[in-house]
Tab-separated table of C-alpha atoms in Angstrom:
chain	number	residue	atom	x	y	z
Q	1	MET	CA	-21.800	110.518	20.847
Q	2	GLY	CA	-19.361	111.696	23.523
Q	3	LYS	CA	-15.693	110.779	23.731
Q	4	LEU	CA	-14.036	107.854	25.457
Q	5	ARG	CA	-11.325	109.251	27.700
Q	6	PHE	CA	-9.440	108.826	30.948
Q	7	ASP	CA	-7.787	111.034	33.563
Q	8	ILE	CA	-5.218	109.263	35.733
Q	9	SER	CA	-2.573	110.335	38.237
Q	10	MET	CA	0.814	108.778	37.509
Q	11	SER	CA	4.278	108.998	39.056
Q	12	LEU	CA	7.114	110.339	36.916
Q	13	ASP	CA	8.320	106.736	36.652
Q	14	GLY	CA	4.980	105.561	35.284
Q	15	PHE	CA	3.087	104.016	38.205
Q	16	ILE	CA	-0.572	104.646	39.017
Q	17	ALA	CA	-0.586	102.657	42.281
Q	18	GLY	CA	2.008	101.370	44.684
Q	19	PRO	CA	2.637	97.693	45.445
Q	20	ASN	CA	0.601	95.568	47.876
Q	21	MET	CA	-2.976	96.784	47.455
Q	22	THR	CA	-5.189	95.579	50.299
Q	23	PRO	CA	-8.816	96.270	51.319
Q	24	GLY	CA	-7.531	98.999	53.638
Q	25	LYS	CA	-5.102	100.452	51.094
Q	26	GLY	CA	-6.597	100.737	47.639
Q	27	LEU	CA	-3.710	102.783	46.225
Q	28	GLY	CA	-0.991	100.430	47.481
Q	29	GLU	CA	2.085	101.522	49.415
Q	30	ASN	CA	2.967	105.170	48.781
Q	31	GLY	CA	0.119	105.350	46.257
Q	32	ASP	CA	-1.359	108.319	48.138
Q	33	LEU	CA	1.673	110.357	47.005
Q	34	LEU	CA	0.205	110.353	43.486
Q	35	HIS	CA	-2.965	112.073	44.650
Q	36	GLN	CA	-1.707	114.757	47.016
Q	37	TRP	CA	-2.471	117.374	44.396
Q	38	VAL	CA	-6.153	116.448	44.288
Q	39	PHE	CA	-6.901	115.900	47.974
Q	40	ARG	CA	-6.535	119.631	48.612
Q	41	LEU	CA	-9.006	120.760	45.927
Q	42	ALA	CA	-12.527	122.020	46.710
Q	43	SER	CA	-13.975	120.167	43.714
Q	44	TRP	CA	-12.553	116.874	44.987
Q	45	ARG	CA	-13.492	117.505	48.621
Q	46	ALA	CA	-17.163	118.365	48.053
Q	47	PRO	CA	-18.246	115.051	46.417
Q	48	HIS	CA	-16.158	113.201	49.017
Q	49	GLY	CA	-18.081	114.912	51.864
Q	50	GLU	CA	-15.259	117.222	52.963
Q	51	SER	CA	-15.449	120.996	53.205
Q	52	GLY	CA	-12.981	123.697	52.183
Q	53	GLY	CA	-10.107	123.337	49.763
Q	54	GLU	CA	-8.583	125.260	46.885
Q	55	THR	CA	-11.063	126.835	44.503
Q	56	ASP	CA	-8.838	128.965	42.354
Q	57	ASP	CA	-5.696	127.326	41.019
Q	58	VAL	CA	-4.748	125.548	37.816
Q	59	ASP	CA	-5.154	122.091	39.378
Q	60	GLU	CA	-8.702	122.928	40.429
Q	61	GLN	CA	-9.535	123.980	36.865
Q	62	VAL	CA	-8.051	120.820	35.401
Q	63	PHE	CA	-9.785	118.582	37.907
Q	64	LYS	CA	-13.154	120.214	37.258
Q	65	GLU	CA	-12.678	119.712	33.524
Q	66	SER	CA	-11.905	116.041	34.097
Q	67	THR	CA	-15.301	115.437	35.702
Q	68	GLN	CA	-17.316	117.772	33.477
Q	69	ASP	CA	-19.277	116.282	30.592
Q	70	VAL	CA	-18.832	112.761	31.943
Q	71	GLY	CA	-22.048	110.762	31.676
Q	72	ALA	CA	-20.852	107.276	32.588
Q	73	ILE	CA	-17.789	105.438	33.862
Q	74	VAL	CA	-16.237	102.062	33.055
Q	75	MET	CA	-13.798	100.435	35.463
Q	76	GLY	CA	-12.100	97.127	36.080
Q	77	ARG	CA	-12.778	94.605	38.809
Q	78	HIS	CA	-9.680	95.596	40.778
Q	79	MET	CA	-10.554	99.274	40.634
Q	80	PHE	CA	-13.836	98.386	42.299
Q	81	GLY	CA	-12.132	95.949	44.673
Q	82	GLY	CA	-13.398	92.633	45.925
Q	83	GLY	CA	-10.466	90.300	45.408
Q	84	GLU	CA	-10.373	87.359	43.000
Q	85	GLY	CA	-12.935	84.831	41.803
Q	86	PRO	CA	-16.719	84.896	42.183
Q	87	TRP	CA	-18.001	87.897	44.158
Q	88	GLY	CA	-18.001	87.245	47.909
Q	89	SER	CA	-15.729	84.195	47.629
Q	90	ASP	CA	-12.545	86.030	48.676
Q	91	GLU	CA	-12.494	86.026	52.481
Q	92	ALA	CA	-10.180	89.030	52.801
Q	93	TRP	CA	-12.721	91.189	50.992
Q	94	GLY	CA	-16.016	89.657	52.167
Q	95	ASP	CA	-19.230	91.206	50.859
Q	96	TRP	CA	-17.361	94.095	49.223
Q	97	GLU	CA	-19.358	97.102	48.014
Q	98	GLY	CA	-16.532	99.323	46.681
Q	99	TRP	CA	-14.001	101.670	48.254
Q	100	TRP	CA	-16.310	104.644	48.489
Q	101	GLY	CA	-18.840	104.087	51.314
Q	102	ASP	CA	-22.571	104.825	51.105
Q	103	GLU	CA	-22.231	107.899	48.886
Q	104	PRO	CA	-19.637	107.224	46.156
Q	105	PRO	CA	-18.361	110.361	44.405
Q	106	PHE	CA	-19.254	109.288	40.862
Q	107	HIS	CA	-22.928	110.341	40.745
Q	108	ASN	CA	-23.052	108.615	37.371
Q	109	PRO	CA	-23.717	105.084	36.137
Q	110	VAL	CA	-20.597	102.954	36.657
Q	111	PHE	CA	-19.955	99.790	34.617
Q	112	VAL	CA	-17.607	97.307	36.290
Q	113	LEU	CA	-15.804	94.776	34.089
Q	114	THR	CA	-15.724	91.334	35.667
Q	115	HIS	CA	-15.627	87.674	34.721
Q	116	HIS	CA	-18.226	86.902	37.410
Q	117	PRO	CA	-21.883	87.973	37.308
Q	118	ARG	CA	-23.306	90.116	40.090
Q	119	GLU	CA	-26.564	92.007	40.562
Q	120	GLN	CA	-26.650	95.761	40.104
Q	121	LEU	CA	-25.647	97.679	43.221
Q	122	VAL	CA	-27.072	101.104	44.087
Q	123	LYS	CA	-25.081	103.279	46.503
Q	124	GLY	CA	-26.415	106.792	46.956
Q	125	ALA	CA	-26.510	108.531	43.585
Q	126	THR	CA	-24.239	105.928	41.942
Q	127	THR	CA	-25.361	102.715	40.278
Q	128	PHE	CA	-22.790	99.953	39.723
Q	129	THR	CA	-23.615	97.582	36.855
Q	130	PHE	CA	-21.422	94.483	36.554
Q	131	VAL	CA	-20.591	93.584	32.963
Q	132	THR	CA	-19.276	90.153	31.958
Q	133	GLY	CA	-19.310	90.714	28.186
Q	134	GLY	CA	-15.902	92.427	27.869
Q	135	VAL	CA	-14.655	95.959	27.171
Q	136	GLU	CA	-16.722	96.623	24.051
Q	137	SER	CA	-19.952	95.545	25.708
Q	138	ALA	CA	-19.176	97.712	28.748
Q	139	LEU	CA	-18.436	100.677	26.470
Q	140	GLU	CA	-21.705	100.231	24.548
Q	141	GLN	CA	-23.708	100.138	27.772
Q	142	ALA	CA	-21.821	103.130	29.161
Q	143	GLN	CA	-22.332	105.144	25.972
Q	144	ALA	CA	-26.068	104.412	26.051
Q	145	ALA	CA	-26.220	105.526	29.701
Q	146	ALA	CA	-24.095	108.629	29.038
Q	147	ASP	CA	-26.668	109.875	26.542
Q	148	GLY	CA	-24.266	111.912	24.405
Q	149	ARG	CA	-21.845	112.876	27.159
Q	150	ASP	CA	-18.350	111.399	27.560
Q	151	VAL	CA	-17.493	107.986	28.964
Q	152	SER	CA	-14.564	108.020	31.383
Q	153	ILE	CA	-12.361	104.988	32.064
Q	154	GLY	CA	-11.948	104.884	35.843
Q	155	GLY	CA	-9.076	102.368	35.728
Q	156	GLY	CA	-7.178	100.307	36.449
Q	157	ALA	CA	-4.200	100.111	34.176
Q	158	ASN	CA	-5.232	96.853	32.563
Q	159	VAL	CA	-8.600	98.252	31.476
Q	160	VAL	CA	-6.953	101.410	30.118
Q	161	GLN	CA	-4.540	99.215	28.145
Q	162	GLN	CA	-7.366	97.122	26.705
Q	163	TYR	CA	-9.254	100.200	25.497
Q	164	LEU	CA	-6.076	101.749	24.049
Q	165	ALA	CA	-5.136	98.505	22.269
Q	166	ALA	CA	-8.651	98.279	20.804
Q	167	GLY	CA	-8.262	101.805	19.373
Q	168	LEU	CA	-11.340	103.026	21.251
Q	169	VAL	CA	-9.829	105.873	23.335
Q	170	ASP	CA	-10.239	109.415	21.952
Q	171	GLU	CA	-8.164	111.406	24.447
Q	172	PHE	CA	-6.602	111.208	27.882
Q	173	GLN	CA	-4.810	113.168	30.517
Q	174	VAL	CA	-2.062	111.976	32.831
Q	175	HIS	CA	-1.491	114.000	35.973
Q	176	VAL	CA	2.223	113.440	36.565
Q	177	ALA	CA	3.068	113.657	40.262
Q	178	PRO	CA	6.669	114.778	40.965
Q	179	VAL	CA	7.570	111.521	42.656
Q	180	LEU	CA	9.273	108.216	41.868
Q	181	LEU	CA	7.547	105.113	43.268
Q	182	GLY	CA	10.013	102.491	42.019
Q	183	GLU	CA	7.402	99.713	42.112
Q	184	GLY	CA	3.678	99.140	41.777
Q	185	VAL	CA	1.194	99.114	38.911
Q	186	ARG	CA	2.315	100.701	35.624
Q	187	LEU	CA	-0.193	102.676	33.535
Q	188	PHE	CA	1.282	101.707	30.171
Q	189	GLU	CA	2.375	98.167	29.501
Q	190	GLY	CA	2.410	95.951	26.460
Q	191	LEU	CA	1.632	98.785	24.022
Q	192	GLY	CA	4.086	99.765	21.297
Q	193	PRO	CA	4.415	102.545	18.737
Q	194	ASP	CA	2.236	100.700	16.223
Q	195	ASP	CA	-0.634	100.278	18.684
Q	196	VAL	CA	-1.227	103.912	19.613
Q	197	LYS	CA	-0.385	107.223	17.890
Q	198	LEU	CA	-0.448	110.238	20.188
Q	199	GLU	CA	-0.316	114.009	20.044
Q	200	CYS	CA	0.217	116.171	23.118
Q	201	THR	CA	-2.424	118.904	23.149
Q	202	ARG	CA	-1.663	120.582	26.486
Q	203	ALA	CA	1.032	120.633	29.176
Q	204	ILE	CA	0.509	122.725	32.288
Q	205	HIS	CA	1.841	122.445	35.810
Q	206	SER	CA	1.513	123.686	39.360
Q	207	PRO	CA	4.083	123.098	42.113
Q	208	ALA	CA	2.087	119.936	42.954
Q	209	VAL	CA	1.577	118.191	39.611
Q	210	THR	CA	1.990	118.360	35.827
Q	211	HIS	CA	-1.021	117.782	33.573
Q	212	LEU	CA	-0.293	116.245	30.163
Q	213	LYS	CA	-3.211	115.954	27.769
Q	214	TYR	CA	-3.057	113.708	24.695
Q	215	ARG	CA	-5.244	113.127	21.692
Q	216	VAL	CA	-5.162	109.652	20.173
Q	217	VAL	CA	-4.539	110.031	16.446
Q	218	LYS	CA	-6.835	107.647	14.560
H	1	MET	CA	30.594	125.354	41.022
H	2	GLY	CA	28.047	124.583	38.294
H	3	LYS	CA	25.126	122.220	38.593
H	4	LEU	CA	24.955	118.500	37.902
H	5	ARG	CA	22.078	117.925	35.535
H	6	PHE	CA	20.767	115.832	32.688
H	7	ASP	CA	18.525	116.261	29.659
H	8	ILE	CA	17.073	113.044	28.277
H	9	SER	CA	14.398	112.122	25.744
H	10	MET	CA	11.905	109.601	27.110
H	11	SER	CA	8.791	107.906	25.799
H	12	LEU	CA	5.510	108.509	27.636
H	13	ASP	CA	5.873	104.988	29.036
H	14	GLY	CA	9.314	105.766	30.471
H	15	PHE	CA	11.865	104.354	28.008
H	16	ILE	CA	14.982	106.171	26.793
H	17	ALA	CA	16.028	103.491	24.294
H	18	GLY	CA	14.364	100.604	22.556
H	19	PRO	CA	15.375	96.957	22.949
H	20	ASN	CA	18.260	95.250	21.127
H	21	MET	CA	20.986	97.906	20.940
H	22	THR	CA	23.692	96.948	18.481
H	23	PRO	CA	26.757	98.712	17.036
H	24	GLY	CA	24.589	99.824	14.111
H	25	LYS	CA	21.630	100.835	16.244
H	26	GLY	CA	22.623	102.754	19.385
H	27	LEU	CA	19.073	103.736	20.291
H	28	GLY	CA	17.669	100.225	19.979
H	29	GLU	CA	14.549	99.302	18.003
H	30	ASN	CA	12.187	102.265	17.587
H	31	GLY	CA	14.526	104.349	19.748
H	32	ASP	CA	14.770	106.960	16.987
H	33	LEU	CA	11.099	107.780	17.667
H	34	LEU	CA	12.201	109.441	20.925
H	35	HIS	CA	14.455	111.883	19.102
H	36	GLN	CA	12.338	112.968	16.127
H	37	TRP	CA	11.785	116.313	17.813
H	38	VAL	CA	15.499	117.070	17.963
H	39	PHE	CA	16.669	115.831	14.557
H	40	ARG	CA	14.808	118.709	12.860
H	41	LEU	CA	16.410	121.497	14.945
H	42	ALA	CA	19.140	123.806	13.602
H	43	SER	CA	21.004	123.712	16.919
H	44	TRP	CA	21.199	119.912	16.776
H	45	ARG	CA	22.003	119.746	13.050
H	46	ALA	CA	24.934	122.183	13.119
H	47	PRO	CA	27.188	120.271	15.577
H	48	HIS	CA	26.238	117.031	13.782
H	49	GLY	CA	27.429	118.464	10.474
H	50	GLU	CA	24.007	118.943	8.903
H	51	SER	CA	22.649	122.199	7.537
H	52	GLY	CA	19.229	123.826	7.894
H	53	GLY	CA	16.560	123.041	10.438
H	54	GLU	CA	14.216	124.898	12.751
H	55	THR	CA	15.650	127.996	14.382
H	56	ASP	CA	12.620	129.538	15.933
H	57	ASP	CA	10.347	127.224	17.881
H	58	VAL	CA	10.016	126.255	21.536
H	59	ASP	CA	11.925	122.994	21.029
H	60	GLU	CA	14.870	124.867	19.565
H	61	GLN	CA	14.960	127.176	22.572
H	62	VAL	CA	14.815	124.260	25.013
H	63	PHE	CA	17.496	122.320	23.160
H	64	LYS	CA	19.820	125.328	23.088
H	65	GLU	CA	19.367	125.789	26.824
H	66	SER	CA	20.214	122.139	27.402
H	67	THR	CA	23.652	122.560	25.828
H	68	GLN	CA	24.344	126.070	27.127
H	69	ASP	CA	26.542	126.436	30.197
H	70	VAL	CA	27.712	122.818	29.966
H	71	GLY	CA	31.444	122.493	30.607
H	72	ALA	CA	31.857	118.722	30.845
H	73	ILE	CA	29.930	115.489	30.363
H	74	VAL	CA	29.869	112.189	32.231
H	75	MET	CA	28.498	109.068	30.579
H	76	GLY	CA	28.377	105.337	31.084
H	77	ARG	CA	30.206	102.644	29.174
H	78	HIS	CA	27.114	101.629	27.216
H	79	MET	CA	26.380	105.194	26.209
H	80	PHE	CA	29.841	105.315	24.660
H	81	GLY	CA	29.446	101.802	23.246
H	82	GLY	CA	32.044	99.103	22.941
H	83	GLY	CA	30.314	96.027	24.342
H	84	GLU	CA	31.290	94.157	27.497
H	85	GLY	CA	34.601	93.402	29.219
H	86	PRO	CA	38.044	94.918	28.563
H	87	TRP	CA	38.099	97.461	25.721
H	88	GLY	CA	38.578	95.786	22.355
H	89	SER	CA	37.802	92.295	23.646
H	90	ASP	CA	34.222	92.249	22.333
H	91	GLU	CA	34.417	91.098	18.713
H	92	ALA	CA	31.110	92.631	17.677
H	93	TRP	CA	32.411	96.093	18.594
H	94	GLY	CA	36.103	95.784	17.723
H	95	ASP	CA	38.269	98.848	18.263
H	96	TRP	CA	35.271	101.043	19.110
H	97	GLU	CA	35.744	104.819	19.249
H	98	GLY	CA	32.190	105.952	20.032
H	99	TRP	CA	29.011	106.455	18.006
H	100	TRP	CA	29.901	109.912	16.742
H	101	GLY	CA	32.599	109.647	14.071
H	102	ASP	CA	35.643	111.899	13.827
H	103	GLU	CA	33.918	115.055	15.045
H	104	PRO	CA	31.689	114.195	18.030
H	105	PRO	CA	29.100	116.886	18.832
H	106	PHE	CA	30.131	117.389	22.477
H	107	HIS	CA	33.024	119.847	22.047
H	108	ASN	CA	33.639	119.410	25.761
H	109	PRO	CA	35.627	116.980	27.927
H	110	VAL	CA	33.703	113.698	28.259
H	111	PHE	CA	34.306	111.304	31.163
H	112	VAL	CA	33.296	107.704	30.449
H	113	LEU	CA	32.582	105.432	33.415
H	114	THR	CA	34.040	101.976	32.940
H	115	HIS	CA	35.413	99.051	34.924
H	116	HIS	CA	38.274	98.689	32.435
H	117	PRO	CA	41.153	101.149	31.985
H	118	ARG	CA	41.727	102.776	28.609
H	119	GLU	CA	43.924	105.600	27.382
H	120	GLN	CA	42.427	108.998	26.699
H	121	LEU	CA	40.909	109.331	23.237
H	122	VAL	CA	40.840	112.602	21.330
H	123	LYS	CA	38.312	112.951	18.514
H	124	GLY	CA	38.063	116.386	16.952
H	125	ALA	CA	37.233	118.944	19.648
H	126	THR	CA	36.143	116.240	22.104
H	127	THR	CA	38.377	114.404	24.576
H	128	PHE	CA	37.149	111.131	26.070
H	129	THR	CA	38.684	110.252	29.450
H	130	PHE	CA	37.974	106.765	30.795
H	131	VAL	CA	37.342	106.701	34.553
H	132	THR	CA	37.501	103.506	36.595
H	133	GLY	CA	37.042	105.115	40.026
H	134	GLY	CA	33.222	105.261	40.059
H	135	VAL	CA	30.579	107.988	39.749
H	136	GLU	CA	31.969	110.347	42.394
H	137	SER	CA	35.461	110.269	40.926
H	138	ALA	CA	34.057	110.921	37.442
H	139	LEU	CA	32.008	113.832	38.791
H	140	GLU	CA	35.024	115.390	40.527
H	141	GLN	CA	37.105	115.178	37.362
H	142	ALA	CA	34.247	116.566	35.283
H	143	GLN	CA	33.663	119.445	37.694
H	144	ALA	CA	37.338	120.337	37.590
H	145	ALA	CA	37.275	120.298	33.794
H	146	ALA	CA	34.013	122.285	33.634
H	147	ASP	CA	35.661	125.145	35.487
H	148	GLY	CA	32.492	126.539	37.068
H	149	ARG	CA	30.100	125.560	34.328
H	150	ASP	CA	27.542	122.722	34.587
H	151	VAL	CA	28.279	119.023	34.304
H	152	SER	CA	25.764	117.122	32.179
H	153	ILE	CA	25.073	113.411	32.566
H	154	GLY	CA	25.000	112.025	29.037
H	155	GLY	CA	23.417	108.701	30.089
H	156	GLY	CA	22.614	105.895	30.107
H	157	ALA	CA	19.827	105.194	32.528
H	158	ASN	CA	22.021	103.292	34.956
H	159	VAL	CA	24.421	106.215	35.350
H	160	VAL	CA	21.534	108.657	35.836
H	161	GLN	CA	20.114	106.349	38.502
H	162	GLN	CA	23.443	106.130	40.325
H	163	TYR	CA	23.816	109.921	40.451
H	164	LEU	CA	20.190	110.374	41.577
H	165	ALA	CA	20.562	107.715	44.286
H	166	ALA	CA	23.736	109.415	45.516
H	167	GLY	CA	21.854	112.701	45.887
H	168	LEU	CA	24.239	114.466	43.514
H	169	VAL	CA	21.842	115.681	40.803
H	170	ASP	CA	20.636	119.305	41.040
H	171	GLU	CA	18.104	119.429	38.219
H	172	PHE	CA	17.004	117.602	35.114
H	173	GLN	CA	14.742	117.755	32.135
H	174	VAL	CA	12.880	114.923	30.451
H	175	HIS	CA	11.741	115.490	26.897
H	176	VAL	CA	8.638	113.308	26.727
H	177	ALA	CA	8.023	112.046	23.192
H	178	PRO	CA	4.349	111.318	22.435
H	179	VAL	CA	4.987	107.653	21.843
H	180	LEU	CA	4.751	104.326	23.680
H	181	LEU	CA	7.690	101.962	23.153
H	182	GLY	CA	6.452	99.056	25.294
H	183	GLU	CA	9.976	97.716	25.847
H	184	GLY	CA	13.576	98.860	26.089
H	185	VAL	CA	15.663	100.705	28.668
H	186	ARG	CA	13.758	102.577	31.396
H	187	LEU	CA	15.073	105.922	32.644
H	188	PHE	CA	13.923	105.482	36.233
H	189	GLU	CA	14.345	102.165	37.988
H	190	GLY	CA	15.025	101.145	41.547
H	191	LEU	CA	14.415	104.624	42.974
H	192	GLY	CA	11.599	105.252	45.465
H	193	PRO	CA	9.979	108.293	47.100
H	194	ASP	CA	12.562	108.345	49.903
H	195	ASP	CA	15.494	108.444	47.491
H	196	VAL	CA	14.594	111.543	45.485
H	197	LYS	CA	12.323	114.539	46.207
H	198	LEU	CA	11.287	116.487	43.120
H	199	GLU	CA	9.593	119.709	42.153
H	200	CYS	CA	8.436	120.451	38.616
H	201	THR	CA	9.698	123.882	37.610
H	202	ARG	CA	8.523	124.017	33.994
H	203	ALA	CA	6.241	122.167	31.581
H	204	ILE	CA	6.046	123.258	27.970
H	205	HIS	CA	5.196	121.440	24.773
H	206	SER	CA	5.222	121.596	21.012
H	207	PRO	CA	3.327	119.225	18.719
H	208	ALA	CA	6.481	117.068	18.709
H	209	VAL	CA	7.455	116.755	22.390
H	210	THR	CA	6.762	117.848	25.973
H	211	HIS	CA	9.597	119.264	28.083
H	212	LEU	CA	9.334	118.654	31.842
H	213	LYS	CA	11.949	120.313	34.028
H	214	TYR	CA	12.529	119.227	37.622
H	215	ARG	CA	14.555	120.513	40.531
H	216	VAL	CA	15.833	117.930	43.004
H	217	VAL	CA	14.846	119.099	46.491
H	218	LYS	CA	17.778	118.578	48.841
């Protein structure tokens, strides 16, 4: 079986999104500052339908690694979007089908954690399956779909925290952007030294970002 | 004139001390987990009166650098200790003379920010001067004492934040311990992307800690 892991961009002060997320602004205010390093990479641009970009720096290598060997993705309701309550009931979000348009970049089965049932949604090469049975059920389904490859946690913070607290994460990488946000959504919250034991296995940086890779010690 | 800089150990979730600091526990609960990497180094042990320790790994090199070229130190009232209000008025702390015994490890002039006047205190090779004129006054006095060498901010978080907000810091290093504290004192708070522009200039790690060095872009 593959690993359970995540790769998330974080500010030096620990935020993975700015405050005030809206349908037009999925990363919150100033949240785009966390992702400047990735927007300029060829391997990010291609699956997002944009040409050009860096093909030959350390960030490109790290980003490629982060998508390699991934066979399925789990994410939370807010990562997918769609507001609160039963699907379609939140007027601001309407009949929401994700942030990513008709051809989402995942190209892998995606399992969305939610308290509210919804039929499977197919967008291009990505299938979204909505799971109401909790994090372990979503992981089991994702592992079956990944067929031996890794399962990646797409976010958000709350889902990452649940998988860490349950002792299910094998490794992760935080891409630390050289910026302070001051407010927003924190990656790590409610987890103490007895919940998670870590070992740093790699630290590399470019002028744009610092990549810190950790193994969870079981 | 030398640089204004700081070197601080931080958990991966952004804390530089645990909760519930007391006279017997200056780092708060679990705060010692942030400093495991340094306690085992020869260059930390010697000025703290302990023998032995590592002399030849990356952490030792980084720690030596952090104390080299420092000619004076500024720190906040809580970093020095002594409770709240006029000096000596807080019964729990009594006639407090710092955490460090008769031979503090600084061996440099230390300027302690406080709202309450107090006479200079000499302990071994370290002189503590109590400054009531605010962060800029403390910096001016420290720079004069440093005589061309660097001034290091000893902490705590609030003092670091004041110097960053004032645009006075030239560079800093965070030593990221591979641990989550979940609660305590955060290094960065109340600072946004418009307050501080950063560039990572180095990222190196050992099994015990990851050292991230930043230049403040002026």
